[in-house]
Amino acid sequence: MKFQAPIGMKDLTKESKLYRKLEDDFFSILTQESFTEIRTPILEDKKLYSRSVGESSDIVSKEMFETLDGLVLRPENTASVMRAFVNDSELCPRLAYFAPQFRKERPQKGRLRQFYQYGFEIIGDASPQAEIDSLLIIQKLYQKWGLTNYEIQVNFLGKKIDRENYINKLRTYLESCKEKLSNLSKERLEKNILRILDSKEESDQDIIKNAPIILDSLSEESKKQWQKILDLSSLLNIKLVINPLLVRGLDYYTGMVFEVVDTSGLLGSQKALGGGGRYDGLSKELGGQDLSAFGFAGGVERLIIATNLDNDKDQMKKIGFVTTEKSILNTLFALKKQTKDIIIDINVDTTIGFKKMFKRANKNNCEKVVIIGSDELANNTFKLKNMITGEEKICNYSYKEIVIKKLMDEE
Ligand code: HAM
């Protein structure tokens, strides 16, 4: 019986080199910004997410992989990081992660059931500096990864009381046009009213366009905080696009929320490259002190699609050696050790024959292959096959005189 990887989950083979590079880039920037890496358990108590992400959120209500004893595969990392911090307040308050997350969603382009996130959390900083620092870090990361086609959409959810006032206004408005709402939005009216604002249903669009916006329900204090962030970002040339309909699907947010949206069109309908915001109540909700916090997480797979990074153009070139002659191995391995910017793939086998070794070199994406059998060894020659053009020629000198770079460059 043959088994496939679970639906929406992938074996990473060719891609793992790229994941490692992205992870290295990520931590090299984050450590410069005084972050420490955190790795939390993949399983957590389900209640951790009902209390943080929210019982009625899509994630908690239908997207978690659950075990029989009340544990779930983590659907995101913010709640776990805060849980860890509440348990050990000696932890560095700037924590970063690059880790797999799990959501039982319907898979499509840019949407998987196991996906990686690069993310960071700043705990205990109530000043707008946390917002600004985060936005600058995100810009730095995207600059490093060559991502230019994106915009940062922002909204401000204010304090709990602002949100409650807003939800009342929104409910009155939506109830007045309930009949015209899609069935999904009718359901959300009861369970998760804010999510109606990011409905993609055609019939909801006009209703949403005319809905009251949260920015009009903010208290004077919240308005001031919001203005401070806008002023600072404009001072620092951080371009923000205000989207009054942006609510995000996780309940823990207060204050500023934002999403990095792909504008290249490469991502299809899954346009969110990343998202985050302020979540000042979460520490207390999880049994800790009343601490402010702000954070962000981006999706690795979406980043790869949006940047085309998987078409690794500057991948190292590869040359294969296939031989039946064990006596030449020392020389070949010495050559491999000396060669820095070209990969040497050595295939030596006296049992499987040239054909199979050749196939292996081909599978390993070798551009050229050097062939040395007993005849070539005796005559101080070797064969060179160009795997792209299929041409094969005899080189009339010994393998000991091979200069790899020259061999790769010659026609
Ligand atoms: P989120 O918006 O749920 O936020 O996820 C962040 C990013 O993870 C998304 O923008 C997307 O790029 C990626 N992502 C989410 N679901 C999938 C999926 N099924 N397949 C592929 N990629 C996906 C959070 O998770 C918050 N914890 C972010 C945060 C950190 N807020 C504060 N701190």
PDB file of C-alpha atoms and ligand atoms in Angstrom, residues 8 53 59 63 75-79 97 101-122 142 248-250 252-253 258-260 267 270-279 282 293-303, ligand 1:
ATOM      1  CA  GLY A   8      -2.806  20.193   2.360  1.00  0.00           C
ATOM      2  CA  VAL A  53      -8.109  33.672  19.177  1.00  0.00           C
ATOM      3  CA  ILE A  59      -9.829  29.095  13.413  1.00  0.00           C
ATOM      4  CA  GLU A  63     -10.050  24.757  11.634  1.00  0.00           C
ATOM      5  CA  PRO A  75      -3.010  27.093  14.466  1.00  0.00           C
ATOM      6  CA  GLU A  76      -0.824  30.150  15.151  1.00  0.00           C
ATOM      7  CA  ASN A  77       2.020  31.113  17.468  1.00  0.00           C
ATOM      8  CA  THR A  78       1.027  34.309  19.282  1.00  0.00           C
ATOM      9  CA  ALA A  79      -1.043  32.589  21.975  1.00  0.00           C
ATOM     10  CA  TYR A  97       9.753  32.299  15.618  1.00  0.00           C
ATOM     11  CA  GLN A 101       1.319  26.019  12.026  1.00  0.00           C
ATOM     12  CA  PHE A 102      -1.750  23.895  11.300  1.00  0.00           C
ATOM     13  CA  ARG A 103      -5.238  24.860  10.148  1.00  0.00           C
ATOM     14  CA  LYS A 104      -7.825  22.513   8.703  1.00  0.00           C
ATOM     15  CA  GLU A 105      -8.750  24.789   5.800  1.00  0.00           C
ATOM     16  CA  ARG A 106      -9.711  23.848   2.257  1.00  0.00           C
ATOM     17  CA  PRO A 107      -6.337  23.772   0.496  1.00  0.00           C
ATOM     18  CA  GLN A 108      -5.738  26.015  -2.510  1.00  0.00           C
ATOM     19  CA  LYS A 109      -2.907  28.124  -3.923  1.00  0.00           C
ATOM     20  CA  GLY A 110      -1.241  29.828  -0.940  1.00  0.00           C
ATOM     21  CA  ARG A 111      -3.486  28.015   1.528  1.00  0.00           C
ATOM     22  CA  LEU A 112      -2.236  24.849   3.204  1.00  0.00           C
ATOM     23  CA  ARG A 113      -3.095  22.791   6.246  1.00  0.00           C
ATOM     24  CA  GLN A 114       0.511  22.814   7.405  1.00  0.00           C
ATOM     25  CA  PHE A 115       2.238  26.098   6.624  1.00  0.00           C
ATOM     26  CA  TYR A 116       5.206  27.982   8.048  1.00  0.00           C
ATOM     27  CA  GLN A 117       5.096  31.368   9.673  1.00  0.00           C
ATOM     28  CA  TYR A 118       7.917  33.832  10.376  1.00  0.00           C
ATOM     29  CA  GLY A 119       6.727  36.014  13.194  1.00  0.00           C
ATOM     30  CA  PHE A 120       7.640  38.110  16.188  1.00  0.00           C
ATOM     31  CA  GLU A 121       6.017  39.449  19.340  1.00  0.00           C
ATOM     32  CA  ILE A 122       6.971  42.540  21.374  1.00  0.00           C
ATOM     33  CA  TYR A 142      10.861  42.308   2.404  1.00  0.00           C
ATOM     34  CA  ARG A 248      -8.705  40.367  11.162  1.00  0.00           C
ATOM     35  CA  GLY A 249     -10.086  37.014  12.170  1.00  0.00           C
ATOM     36  CA  LEU A 250      -8.580  36.728  15.650  1.00  0.00           C
ATOM     37  CA  TYR A 252      -7.328  39.210  20.732  1.00  0.00           C
ATOM     38  CA  TYR A 253      -6.658  42.431  18.828  1.00  0.00           C
ATOM     39  CA  PHE A 258      -2.635  45.532   9.844  1.00  0.00           C
ATOM     40  CA  GLU A 259      -2.156  43.217   6.932  1.00  0.00           C
ATOM     41  CA  VAL A 260       0.576  43.086   4.315  1.00  0.00           C
ATOM     42  CA  LEU A 267      -1.110  34.937  -5.057  1.00  0.00           C
ATOM     43  CA  GLN A 270      -4.938  34.426  -0.836  1.00  0.00           C
ATOM     44  CA  LYS A 271      -3.488  37.923  -0.892  1.00  0.00           C
ATOM     45  CA  ALA A 272      -2.443  38.314   2.745  1.00  0.00           C
ATOM     46  CA  LEU A 273       1.319  37.901   2.975  1.00  0.00           C
ATOM     47  CA  GLY A 274       1.157  38.523   6.693  1.00  0.00           C
ATOM     48  CA  GLY A 275      -0.766  40.232   9.417  1.00  0.00           C
ATOM     49  CA  GLY A 276      -0.657  41.374  12.979  1.00  0.00           C
ATOM     50  CA  GLY A 277      -1.509  44.068  15.447  1.00  0.00           C
ATOM     51  CA  ARG A 278      -1.750  45.105  19.059  1.00  0.00           C
ATOM     52  CA  TYR A 279      -3.197  42.688  21.599  1.00  0.00           C
ATOM     53  CA  LEU A 282      -4.018  38.816  26.024  1.00  0.00           C
ATOM     54  CA  ALA A 293       1.829  43.544  23.293  1.00  0.00           C
ATOM     55  CA  PHE A 294       2.230  43.894  19.557  1.00  0.00           C
ATOM     56  CA  GLY A 295       3.234  41.375  16.898  1.00  0.00           C
ATOM     57  CA  PHE A 296       3.242  40.124  13.351  1.00  0.00           C
ATOM     58  CA  ALA A 297       3.369  36.841  11.443  1.00  0.00           C
ATOM     59  CA  GLY A 298       3.846  36.201   7.733  1.00  0.00           C
ATOM     60  CA  GLY A 299       3.256  33.053   5.706  1.00  0.00           C
ATOM     61  CA  VAL A 300       6.393  31.488   4.216  1.00  0.00           C
ATOM     62  CA  GLU A 301       4.645  29.688   1.333  1.00  0.00           C
ATOM     63  CA  ARG A 302       2.860  32.865   0.243  1.00  0.00           C
ATOM     64  CA  LEU A 303       6.127  34.782   0.423  1.00  0.00           C
TER      65      LEU A 303
HETATM   66  P1  HAM B   1      -2.957  35.278  10.565  1.00  0.00           P
HETATM   67  O1  HAM B   1      -3.420  36.445   9.756  1.00  0.00           O
HETATM   68  O2  HAM B   1      -3.956  34.261  10.928  1.00  0.00           O
HETATM   69  O3  HAM B   1      -2.288  35.909  11.861  1.00  0.00           O
HETATM   70  O4  HAM B   1      -1.759  34.555   9.819  1.00  0.00           O
HETATM   71  C1  HAM B   1      -0.619  35.281   9.409  1.00  0.00           C
HETATM   72  C2  HAM B   1      -0.215  34.847   8.012  1.00  0.00           C
HETATM   73  O5  HAM B   1      -0.012  33.435   7.970  1.00  0.00           O
HETATM   74  C3  HAM B   1      -1.254  35.098   6.935  1.00  0.00           C
HETATM   75  O6  HAM B   1      -1.247  36.431   6.505  1.00  0.00           O
HETATM   76  C4  HAM B   1      -0.783  34.151   5.842  1.00  0.00           C
HETATM   77  O7  HAM B   1       0.307  34.716   5.122  1.00  0.00           O
HETATM   78  C5  HAM B   1      -0.282  32.965   6.650  1.00  0.00           C
HETATM   79  N1  HAM B   1      -1.320  31.923   6.688  1.00  0.00           N
HETATM   80  C6  HAM B   1      -2.405  31.858   7.472  1.00  0.00           C
HETATM   81  N2  HAM B   1      -3.127  30.748   7.209  1.00  0.00           N
HETATM   82  C7  HAM B   1      -2.489  30.098   6.204  1.00  0.00           C
HETATM   83  C8  HAM B   1      -2.731  28.889   5.477  1.00  0.00           C
HETATM   84  N3  HAM B   1      -3.769  28.095   5.739  1.00  0.00           N
HETATM   85  N4  HAM B   1      -1.849  28.524   4.498  1.00  0.00           N
HETATM   86  C9  HAM B   1      -0.782  29.305   4.232  1.00  0.00           C
HETATM   87  N5  HAM B   1      -0.496  30.455   4.893  1.00  0.00           N
HETATM   88  C10 HAM B   1      -1.337  30.854   5.863  1.00  0.00           C
HETATM   89  C11 HAM B   1      -1.750  35.152  12.841  1.00  0.00           C
HETATM   90  O8  HAM B   1      -1.515  33.987  12.774  1.00  0.00           O
HETATM   91  C12 HAM B   1      -1.344  36.010  14.050  1.00  0.00           C
HETATM   92  N6  HAM B   1      -0.781  35.091  15.061  1.00  0.00           N
HETATM   93  C13 HAM B   1      -0.356  37.080  13.658  1.00  0.00           C
HETATM   94  C14 HAM B   1       0.104  37.900  14.803  1.00  0.00           C
HETATM   95  C15 HAM B   1       1.284  37.826  15.428  1.00  0.00           C
HETATM   96  N7  HAM B   1      -0.622  38.806  15.452  1.00  0.00           N
HETATM   97  C16 HAM B   1       0.079  39.299  16.451  1.00  0.00           C
HETATM   98  N8  HAM B   1       1.256  38.699  16.459  1.00  0.00           N
END
